[in-house]
Short mmCIF file of C-alpha atoms and ligand atoms in Angstrom, two decimals:
data_model
loop_
_atom_site.label_atom_id
_atom_site.label_comp_id
_atom_site.label_asym_id
_atom_site.label_seq_id
_atom_site.Cartn_x
_atom_site.Cartn_y
_atom_site.Cartn_z
CA UNK A 282 0.00 0.00 0.00
CA UNK A 283 2.84 2.39 0.70
CA UNK A 284 4.15 2.15 -2.84
CA UNK A 285 1.63 4.32 -4.65
CA UNK A 286 1.97 7.67 -6.34
CA UNK A 287 3.64 10.13 -3.98
CA UNK A 288 6.57 7.80 -3.62
CA UNK A 289 7.31 7.47 -7.29
CA UNK A 290 8.90 10.87 -7.67
CA UNK A 291 11.21 10.30 -4.75
CA UNK A 292 14.72 8.99 -4.92
CA UNK A 293 15.00 5.35 -3.94
CA UNK A 294 16.40 5.71 -0.46
CA UNK A 295 13.70 8.17 0.47
CA UNK A 296 11.12 5.79 -0.91
CA UNK A 297 12.46 3.02 1.23
CA UNK A 298 12.39 5.24 4.26
CA UNK A 299 8.87 6.34 3.52
CA UNK A 300 7.63 2.79 3.16
CA UNK A 301 9.24 2.05 6.47
CA UNK A 302 7.50 5.01 8.10
CA UNK A 303 4.22 3.87 6.73
CA UNK A 304 4.69 0.33 7.93
CA UNK A 305 5.81 1.51 11.33
CA UNK A 306 2.76 3.66 11.44
CA UNK A 307 0.06 1.21 10.52
CA UNK A 308 0.32 -1.51 13.10
CA UNK A 309 0.76 0.82 16.04
CA UNK A 310 -2.10 3.04 14.96
CA UNK A 311 -4.57 0.24 15.45
CA UNK A 312 -2.84 -0.86 18.55
CA UNK A 313 -2.08 2.40 20.23
CA UNK A 314 -5.66 3.46 19.85
CA UNK A 315 -6.43 0.81 22.42
CA UNK A 316 -4.08 2.19 24.99
CA UNK A 317 -3.99 5.86 24.43
CA UNK A 318 -7.58 6.73 23.86
CA UNK A 319 -7.77 10.47 23.79
CA UNK A 320 -9.05 12.47 26.67
CA UNK A 321 -9.79 16.18 26.83
CA UNK A 322 -6.85 18.23 27.94
CA UNK A 323 -7.08 18.99 31.61
CA UNK A 324 -7.10 22.50 32.94
CA UNK A 325 -3.84 24.05 33.89
CA UNK A 326 -2.29 21.81 36.46
CA UNK A 327 -0.70 24.52 38.50
CA UNK A 328 -4.01 26.08 39.32
CA UNK A 329 -4.65 23.08 41.45
CA UNK A 330 -1.27 21.82 42.44
CA UNK A 331 0.09 22.86 45.77
CA UNK A 332 3.53 24.31 45.29
CA UNK A 333 6.47 24.25 47.54
CA UNK A 334 9.00 27.00 47.79
CA UNK A 335 12.01 26.56 45.57
CA UNK A 336 14.59 24.38 47.19
CA UNK A 337 18.16 25.51 47.32
CA UNK A 338 20.45 22.61 46.68
CA UNK A 339 23.95 23.04 47.91
CA UNK A 340 26.38 22.13 45.20
CA UNK A 341 29.54 20.21 45.08
CA UNK A 342 31.81 21.84 47.64
CA UNK A 343 31.69 18.74 49.80
CA UNK A 344 33.14 16.30 47.33
CA UNK A 345 36.90 16.02 47.14
CA UNK A 346 38.89 15.55 43.93
CA UNK A 347 39.55 11.94 44.93
CA UNK A 348 35.86 11.28 45.24
CA UNK A 349 35.32 12.76 41.82
CA UNK A 350 37.96 10.53 40.33
CA UNK A 351 36.43 7.49 41.91
CA UNK A 352 33.06 8.49 40.59
CA UNK A 353 34.50 8.72 37.10
CA UNK A 354 36.17 5.37 37.47
CA UNK A 355 32.99 3.58 38.31
CA UNK A 356 31.09 5.22 35.45
CA UNK A 357 30.01 2.15 33.58
CA UNK A 358 28.58 1.56 30.16
CA UNK A 359 25.27 -0.04 31.02
CA UNK A 360 24.17 -0.33 27.43
CA UNK A 361 26.17 -3.42 26.49
CA UNK A 362 25.69 -6.63 28.35
CA UNK A 363 23.50 -9.65 28.71
CA UNK A 364 20.58 -10.91 30.72
CA UNK A 365 21.59 -13.53 33.26
CA UNK A 366 19.42 -15.73 35.36
CA UNK A 367 18.59 -14.35 38.79
CA UNK A 368 17.21 -16.43 41.61
CA UNK A 369 16.25 -13.50 43.79
CA UNK A 370 13.37 -12.18 41.73
CA UNK A 371 11.62 -8.83 42.02
CA UNK A 372 11.26 -6.53 45.02
CA UNK A 373 7.48 -6.43 44.70
CA UNK A 374 4.54 -8.29 43.26
CA UNK A 375 1.21 -7.50 41.66
CA UNK A 376 -0.54 -6.75 44.94
CA UNK A 377 2.18 -5.34 47.19
CA UNK A 378 1.94 -1.98 45.46
CA UNK A 379 -1.28 -0.20 44.62
CA UNK A 380 -0.19 1.69 41.52
CA UNK A 381 0.25 -0.88 38.77
CA UNK A 382 -1.93 -0.13 35.78
CA UNK A 383 -4.27 -3.05 35.20
CA UNK A 384 -3.01 -3.79 31.72
CA UNK A 385 0.53 -4.25 33.02
CA UNK A 386 -0.30 -6.31 36.08
CA UNK A 387 0.54 -9.59 34.40
CA UNK A 388 0.62 -11.84 37.47
CA UNK A 389 -2.81 -10.73 38.58
CA UNK A 390 -4.09 -11.16 35.02
CA UNK A 391 -3.08 -14.79 35.05
CA UNK A 392 0.09 -14.87 32.99
CA UNK A 393 1.12 -18.49 33.59
CA UNK A 394 4.89 -18.34 32.97
CA UNK A 395 6.68 -16.30 35.61
CA UNK A 396 10.27 -16.95 34.58
CA UNK A 397 10.49 -13.52 32.94
CA UNK A 398 10.83 -12.00 36.42
CA UNK A 399 14.04 -13.88 37.18
CA UNK A 400 16.59 -12.12 35.03
CA UNK A 401 19.06 -9.45 35.85
CA UNK A 402 21.04 -7.23 33.52
CA UNK A 403 24.77 -7.81 33.55
CA UNK A 404 26.69 -4.99 31.83
CA UNK A 405 29.93 -6.09 30.20
CA UNK A 406 32.43 -4.18 32.29
CA UNK A 407 30.73 -3.85 35.64
CA UNK A 408 27.98 -4.98 37.95
CA UNK A 409 24.58 -3.39 38.07
CA UNK A 410 23.58 -3.60 41.74
CA UNK A 411 20.12 -4.73 42.71
CA UNK A 412 17.82 -1.75 43.25
CA UNK A 413 18.19 -0.39 46.75
CA UNK A 414 15.08 1.63 47.61
CA UNK A 415 16.70 3.20 50.66
CA UNK A 416 19.61 4.59 48.63
CA UNK A 417 17.19 6.00 46.09
CA UNK A 418 15.10 7.68 48.77
CA UNK A 419 18.18 9.13 50.44
CA UNK A 420 19.48 10.57 47.17
CA UNK A 421 16.10 12.09 46.44
CA UNK A 422 15.54 13.50 49.91
CA UNK A 423 13.79 16.91 49.88
CA UNK A 424 13.37 16.78 46.13
CA UNK A 425 10.66 16.62 43.54
CA UNK A 426 11.11 14.06 40.77
CA UNK A 427 8.86 14.38 37.74
CA UNK A 428 8.28 11.81 35.04
CA UNK A 429 7.07 13.45 31.86
CA UNK A 430 5.98 11.71 28.70
CA UNK A 431 3.72 8.99 27.43
CA UNK A 432 2.57 5.64 28.80
CA UNK A 433 6.16 4.42 28.80
CA UNK A 434 6.99 7.18 31.29
CA UNK A 435 4.09 5.95 33.39
CA UNK A 436 5.30 2.35 33.10
CA UNK A 437 8.73 3.38 34.42
CA UNK A 438 7.25 5.56 37.14
CA UNK A 439 5.02 2.75 38.40
CA UNK A 440 7.97 0.38 38.48
CA UNK A 441 9.89 2.91 40.57
CA UNK A 442 6.98 3.55 42.93
CA UNK A 443 6.48 -0.17 43.48
CA UNK A 444 10.14 -0.66 44.34
CA UNK A 445 10.25 2.36 46.65
CA UNK A 446 6.98 1.35 48.27
CA UNK A 447 8.65 -1.85 49.43
CA UNK A 448 10.38 0.26 52.09
CA UNK A 449 8.26 3.42 52.30
CA UNK A 450 4.70 3.53 50.97
CA UNK A 451 3.93 6.89 49.34
CA UNK A 452 0.69 8.86 49.65
CA UNK A 453 -1.13 9.81 46.50
CA UNK A 454 -1.64 13.54 47.05
CA UNK A 455 -2.89 14.68 43.66
CA UNK A 456 -4.73 13.14 40.75
CA UNK A 457 -6.22 14.63 37.61
CA UNK A 458 -6.98 13.72 34.05
CA UNK A 459 -8.65 10.54 32.87
CA UNK A 460 -6.68 7.33 33.01
CA UNK A 461 -4.38 8.65 35.77
CA UNK A 462 -2.58 11.02 33.47
CA UNK A 463 -1.47 13.53 36.10
CA UNK A 464 -0.59 12.30 39.56
CA UNK A 465 1.66 13.15 42.46
CA UNK A 466 2.84 11.12 45.41
CA UNK A 467 4.52 12.21 48.58
CA UNK A 468 7.03 10.17 50.57
CA UNK A 469 6.61 11.79 53.96
CA UNK A 470 9.54 9.77 55.32
CA UNK A 471 12.01 11.69 53.13
CA UNK A 472 10.06 14.78 52.06
CA UNK A 473 10.03 13.60 48.46
CA UNK A 474 7.46 14.29 45.79
CA UNK A 475 7.18 12.14 42.70
CA UNK A 476 4.92 13.27 39.86
CA UNK A 477 3.79 12.08 36.50
CA UNK A 478 2.81 14.49 33.75
CA UNK A 479 1.13 13.19 30.63
CA UNK A 480 2.80 14.79 27.62
CA UNK A 481 3.38 12.32 24.80
CA UNK A 482 5.25 14.82 22.60
CA UNK A 483 6.88 16.98 25.32
CA UNK A 484 6.26 19.87 22.95
CA UNK A 485 2.88 21.49 22.63
CA UNK A 486 0.47 19.21 20.89
CA UNK A 487 -3.09 18.25 20.31
CA UNK A 488 -3.77 14.57 20.51
CA UNK A 489 -6.05 13.03 17.94
CA UNK A 490 -9.51 12.36 19.24
CA UNK A 491 -12.76 10.77 18.30
CA UNK A 492 -14.54 14.09 17.96
CA UNK A 493 -11.64 16.06 16.48
CA UNK A 494 -9.10 15.34 13.77
CA UNK A 495 -7.87 11.74 13.67
CA UNK A 496 -4.28 12.90 13.54
CA UNK A 497 -2.08 14.62 16.09
CA UNK A 498 -0.99 18.22 15.80
CA UNK A 499 2.47 19.05 17.05
CA UNK A 500 3.89 22.51 17.60
CA UNK A 501 7.57 21.78 17.45
CA UNK A 502 8.93 25.10 18.66
CA UNK A 503 7.17 25.34 22.01
CA UNK A 504 7.08 23.00 24.96
CA UNK A 505 3.91 21.65 26.49
CA UNK A 506 3.18 24.01 29.37
CA UNK A 507 1.15 21.38 31.18
CA UNK A 508 4.49 20.21 32.59
CA UNK A 509 6.80 23.08 31.74
CA UNK A 510 4.89 25.59 33.87
CA UNK A 511 5.88 23.60 36.96
CA UNK A 512 9.53 23.55 36.02
CA UNK A 513 10.68 25.82 38.84
CA UNK A 514 9.36 23.36 41.39
CA UNK A 515 11.04 20.29 39.96
CA UNK A 516 14.52 19.06 40.85
CA UNK A 517 14.78 16.12 38.50
CA UNK A 518 13.09 15.15 35.28
CA UNK A 519 12.76 11.77 33.66
CA UNK A 520 11.55 12.39 30.11
CA UNK A 521 10.25 9.47 28.11
CA UNK A 522 8.56 9.68 24.72
CA UNK A 523 8.61 7.95 21.36
CA UNK A 524 5.72 5.77 20.31
CA UNK A 525 3.25 8.61 19.81
CA UNK A 526 5.46 9.96 17.05
CA UNK A 527 4.47 7.00 14.90
CA UNK A 528 0.87 8.19 14.67
CA UNK A 529 -0.50 10.26 11.80
CA UNK A 530 0.30 13.89 12.52
CA UNK A 531 0.58 17.39 11.15
CA UNK A 532 3.61 19.36 12.25
CA UNK A 533 3.76 23.08 12.85
CA UNK A 534 6.67 25.41 13.38
CA UNK A 535 5.73 28.94 14.21
CA UNK A 536 2.65 29.70 12.15
CA UNK A 537 3.51 27.47 9.25
CA UNK A 538 2.96 23.83 8.51
CA UNK A 539 6.24 21.98 8.31
CA UNK A 540 4.75 18.82 6.89
CA UNK A 541 2.99 15.75 8.09
CA UNK A 542 3.29 12.06 8.74
CA UNK A 543 0.84 9.64 7.18
CA UNK A 544 -1.83 12.19 6.37
CA UNK A 545 -3.47 11.10 3.10
CA UNK A 546 -6.15 13.56 2.08
CA UNK A 547 -4.36 16.51 3.61
CA UNK A 548 -2.29 18.52 1.22
CA UNK A 549 0.92 18.41 3.25
CA UNK A 550 4.34 17.01 2.51
CA UNK A 551 5.15 13.69 4.12
CA UNK A 552 8.27 14.25 6.22
CA UNK A 553 8.24 11.15 8.41
CA UNK A 554 8.76 11.42 12.12
CA UNK A 555 12.49 11.09 12.78
CA UNK A 556 13.42 14.74 12.22
CA UNK A 557 10.29 15.80 14.04
CA UNK A 558 11.17 13.62 17.00
CA UNK A 559 14.61 15.24 17.06
CA UNK A 560 13.09 18.72 16.99
CA UNK A 561 10.71 17.91 19.83
CA UNK A 562 13.56 16.77 22.05
CA UNK A 563 15.76 19.67 21.01
CA UNK A 564 13.04 22.19 21.85
CA UNK A 565 12.41 20.50 25.18
CA UNK A 566 16.02 20.41 26.32
CA UNK A 567 16.69 23.90 24.99
CA UNK A 568 13.74 25.26 26.94
CA UNK A 569 14.82 23.56 30.15
CA UNK A 570 18.30 25.02 29.73
CA UNK A 571 16.92 28.50 29.00
CA UNK A 572 14.56 28.50 31.94
CA UNK A 573 16.62 26.65 34.49
CA UNK A 574 20.26 26.92 33.38
CA UNK A 575 21.03 30.21 35.09
CA UNK A 576 18.70 29.44 37.99
CA UNK A 577 20.31 29.06 41.41
CA UNK A 578 18.53 25.76 41.96
CA UNK A 579 20.12 22.73 40.46
CA UNK A 580 18.20 20.49 38.10
CA UNK A 581 18.89 17.04 36.68
CA UNK A 582 17.42 15.83 33.42
CA UNK A 583 17.26 12.21 32.33
CA UNK A 584 16.03 11.18 28.91
CA UNK A 585 14.94 7.56 28.77
CA UNK A 586 15.70 6.24 25.31
CA UNK A 587 13.24 4.51 23.00
CA UNK A 588 11.64 1.30 24.20
CA UNK A 589 11.32 -1.32 21.44
CA UNK A 590 8.14 -3.30 20.94
CA UNK A 591 8.14 -6.98 20.01
CA UNK A 592 5.27 -7.83 17.70
CA UNK A 593 5.94 -11.05 15.83
CA UNK A 594 2.43 -11.44 14.47
CA UNK A 595 -0.86 -9.63 14.29
CA UNK A 596 -1.56 -7.57 17.35
CA UNK A 597 -5.03 -9.06 17.69
CA UNK A 598 -4.08 -12.72 17.31
CA UNK A 599 -2.80 -15.17 19.87
CA UNK A 600 0.99 -15.35 19.99
CA UNK A 601 1.73 -11.76 19.02
CA UNK A 602 4.74 -11.69 21.35
CA UNK A 603 5.07 -15.31 22.43
CA UNK A 604 8.66 -15.50 23.67
CA UNK A 605 9.24 -16.49 27.29
CA UNK A 606 13.00 -15.90 27.48
CA UNK A 607 15.33 -13.01 26.79
CA UNK A 608 17.45 -12.95 23.65
CA UNK A 609 21.01 -14.11 24.15
CA UNK A 610 23.93 -11.78 23.72
CA UNK A 611 24.40 -11.09 20.03
CA UNK A 612 21.14 -12.77 19.04
CA UNK A 613 19.22 -9.60 18.26
CA UNK A 614 20.92 -6.59 16.70
CA UNK A 615 19.71 -3.10 17.47
CA UNK A 616 18.65 -1.75 14.09
CA UNK A 617 15.95 0.04 12.12
CA UNK A 618 13.57 2.39 13.84
CA UNK A 619 14.58 1.34 17.35
CA UNK A 620 18.19 2.24 16.58
CA UNK A 621 17.27 5.49 14.85
CA UNK A 622 15.00 6.73 17.62
CA UNK A 623 17.60 5.91 20.28
CA UNK A 624 20.37 7.58 18.31
CA UNK A 625 18.40 10.80 17.98
CA UNK A 626 17.82 10.92 21.73
CA UNK A 627 21.43 10.18 22.63
CA UNK A 628 22.66 12.79 20.15
CA UNK A 629 20.28 15.45 21.40
CA UNK A 630 21.24 14.82 25.02
CA UNK A 631 24.92 15.17 24.07
CA UNK A 632 24.19 18.39 22.18
CA UNK A 633 22.26 19.75 25.16
CA UNK A 634 25.10 18.82 27.51
CA UNK A 635 27.43 20.93 25.39
CA UNK A 636 24.93 23.81 25.40
CA UNK A 637 24.53 23.60 29.17
CA UNK A 638 28.24 23.39 29.93
CA UNK A 639 28.43 26.81 31.49
CA UNK A 640 25.59 26.02 33.88
CA UNK A 641 26.96 24.12 36.86
CA UNK A 642 23.53 23.37 38.20
CA UNK A 643 22.16 21.57 35.18
CA UNK A 644 23.03 17.98 34.46
CA UNK A 645 21.74 15.81 31.65
CA UNK A 646 22.01 12.14 30.85
CA UNK A 647 20.47 9.66 28.47
CA UNK A 648 19.13 6.59 30.22
CA UNK A 649 20.08 4.29 27.39
CA UNK A 650 17.75 1.35 27.79
CA UNK A 651 16.94 0.60 24.15
CA UNK A 652 19.31 -2.33 23.63
CA UNK A 653 18.72 -4.05 26.94
CA UNK A 654 14.97 -3.70 26.42
CA UNK A 655 15.19 -4.99 22.88
CA UNK A 656 16.65 -8.18 24.35
CA UNK A 657 13.49 -8.75 26.44
CA UNK A 658 10.76 -9.95 24.07
CA UNK A 659 9.42 -11.96 27.01
CA UNK A 660 8.65 -8.97 29.20
CA UNK A 661 5.42 -7.65 27.66
CA UNK A 662 1.88 -8.31 28.84
CA UNK A 663 0.87 -9.70 25.44
CA UNK A 664 -2.68 -11.06 25.88
CA UNK A 665 -2.45 -10.59 29.66
CA UNK A 666 -3.12 -6.91 29.18
CA UNK A 667 -6.62 -8.23 29.88
CA UNK A 668 -7.44 -10.52 32.80
CA UNK A 669 -7.43 -14.24 32.01
CA UNK A 670 -7.71 -13.83 28.22
CA UNK A 671 -7.98 -17.57 27.66
CA UNK A 672 -10.51 -18.31 30.40
CA UNK A 673 -12.93 -19.55 27.72
CA UNK A 674 -10.35 -21.20 25.55
CA UNK A 675 -8.20 -19.63 22.84
CA UNK A 676 -10.42 -17.34 20.81
CA UNK A 677 -10.00 -16.00 17.32
CA UNK A 678 -9.16 -12.51 18.32
CA UNK A 679 -7.27 -11.44 21.38
CA UNK A 680 -5.74 -8.05 22.03
CA UNK A 681 -2.02 -8.03 22.70
CA UNK A 682 0.23 -5.47 24.27
CA UNK A 683 3.78 -6.06 23.07
CA UNK A 684 4.77 -2.44 23.76
CA UNK A 685 4.52 -1.87 27.49
CA UNK A 686 6.19 -3.98 30.17
CA UNK A 687 4.80 -6.27 32.82
CA UNK A 688 5.28 -5.06 36.37
CA UNK A 689 7.36 -6.44 37.92
CA UNK A 690 9.49 -6.93 34.84
CA UNK A 691 12.43 -5.78 32.73
CA UNK A 692 11.54 -2.12 33.15
CA UNK A 693 12.60 -2.37 36.81
CA UNK A 694 16.13 -2.52 35.41
CA UNK A 695 15.73 0.95 33.94
CA UNK A 696 15.33 2.30 37.44
CA UNK A 697 18.30 0.31 38.69
CA UNK A 698 20.39 2.15 36.11
CA UNK A 699 18.71 5.44 36.99
CA UNK A 700 19.83 4.93 40.58
CA UNK A 701 23.40 4.29 39.43
CA UNK A 702 23.36 7.53 37.43
CA UNK A 703 22.14 9.39 40.52
CA UNK A 704 24.84 7.80 42.68
CA UNK A 705 27.51 8.76 40.17
CA UNK A 706 26.20 12.33 40.04
CA UNK A 707 26.16 12.51 43.81
CA UNK A 708 29.87 11.66 43.88
CA UNK A 709 30.73 14.30 41.31
CA UNK A 710 31.19 17.99 41.55
CA UNK A 711 28.58 20.03 39.73
CA UNK A 712 31.30 22.43 38.65
CA UNK A 713 31.99 22.04 34.97
CA UNK A 714 28.81 20.13 34.43
C1 NAG B 113 2.91 -9.95 47.53
O1 NAG B 113 3.71 -9.29 48.47
C2 NAG B 113 3.07 -9.08 49.70
C3 NAG B 113 3.98 -8.20 50.54
O2 NAG B 113 5.30 -8.58 50.45
C4 NAG B 113 2.78 -10.43 50.33
O3 NAG B 113 2.13 -10.26 51.56
C5 NAG B 113 1.88 -11.23 49.38
O4 NAG B 113 1.68 -12.52 49.88
C6 NAG B 113 2.49 -11.32 48.01
N1 NAG B 113 1.52 -11.87 47.10
C7 NAG B 113 1.81 -12.81 46.23
C8 NAG B 113 0.69 -13.25 45.33
O5 NAG B 113 2.92 -13.30 46.15
C1 NAG B 114 6.00 18.25 48.14
O1 NAG B 114 4.72 18.77 47.93
C2 NAG B 114 4.16 19.38 49.10
C3 NAG B 114 2.79 19.85 48.78
O2 NAG B 114 2.04 18.83 48.18
C4 NAG B 114 5.03 20.54 49.55
O3 NAG B 114 4.52 21.07 50.76
C5 NAG B 114 6.45 20.06 49.77
O4 NAG B 114 7.28 21.16 50.06
C6 NAG B 114 6.95 19.36 48.53
N1 NAG B 114 8.28 18.87 48.77
C7 NAG B 114 9.21 18.84 47.85
C8 NAG B 114 10.53 18.33 48.29
O5 NAG B 114 9.02 19.22 46.71
C1 NAG B 115 -1.75 21.58 -2.52
O1 NAG B 115 -0.69 22.47 -2.23
C2 NAG B 115 -0.03 22.99 -3.39
C3 NAG B 115 1.20 23.74 -2.94
O2 NAG B 115 0.96 24.48 -1.76
C4 NAG B 115 -1.01 23.86 -4.19
O3 NAG B 115 -0.40 24.36 -5.34
C5 NAG B 115 -2.21 22.99 -4.57
O4 NAG B 115 -3.17 23.77 -5.20
C6 NAG B 115 -2.81 22.32 -3.34
N1 NAG B 115 -3.84 21.37 -3.74
C7 NAG B 115 -5.02 21.31 -3.14
C8 NAG B 115 -5.95 20.26 -3.67
O5 NAG B 115 -5.35 22.04 -2.24
#
């Protein structure tokens, strides 16, 4: 279907790319509609959110040069490694924590094989310690951590909350937006706030809806103020986006239309979503640097890289992501869209680091989870996005989620690495970035 007229005038490589965009777009459109059904945009969050006074974070002066060196030494490349069997298993289960989204609560939904919970990530050159909730809470003491992004941000947030709750149960202190899109928890034990802001593009956007256009509108030169307006009250961001960029969309820059992705019937130029994705991240990081760089309060920004999905068959047929074991080292190369999306994020974080160099209080890092996640085809809910999908036998059609991750599951590892980044930062001087 992707090979008709508009492609014919294009050079071959572009044609190939365009076919790829179209293919990437089609399956997820049907699928994502299931998960991300549109809701009306909520009113300004800050009208209702209680705000704390800005927190002054004392910088660096306490860490000695030796400590800095040690911190550099232990900086490990977490991206390359393998999954090894782990007897210990997860820190939580499907009932010990009240915040797991139904569709990701695989144990409770009757997933029969539970071996997927007994793997730990072993980076090539170092050890990745088991998540220590107490260390995390100590490092985050008196701070506000905000996850911003799409349902993958929520998936990671819920993993973190479940692990932290194993030592200190948080209170849900704020909730707004359908489907739990905006929430905040408080850990009274450590004066910590953890928030989630729904913002699937990070930049300003209008999500497609049943009663509006069936494509997204993205405004690539301004950030989404639903989260950005709270920026002065946030000490650490975890930004996580990606899959929403595969949807049909029209892209704006300033007052003009830049182009579109998969918008037959609209008279706009197809430009795919890779460059647009880059622009969205660039605008986001640039805005954070502009607004917070020169600010006396320190801020840390983590960008979680693209999370691969694992569809092997039709999304609505049994066995869409049937694997029950991780890939072995070298078995599954990182390539195609997964590789391209990750690369864009890593590059933009590096570019932003260079731009923020003069600001001692602003630190950025990519949480590079794409490869290790790619190696976990076994970690998705699949049919267990719904409770007991085979209670009446195997039916013709069954919805599958091969995008999000079961909780507990491989996504817990993302937060283990996040903790290591925070520990490394703690041991480093903020001076010189
Ligand atoms: C889940 O964890 C809680 C608390 O640790 C425990 O009481 C409960 O028995 C566990 N449930 C299952 C199904 O393992
Ligand atoms: C957390 O939020 C509460 C209000 O909900 C506020 O009083 C407190 O200062 C905040 N703490 C931090 C560390 O942001
Ligand atoms: C589509 O856009 C082109 C260039 O802007 C314009 O020349 C053409 O008339 C438009 N076609 C339609 C059907 O609007």
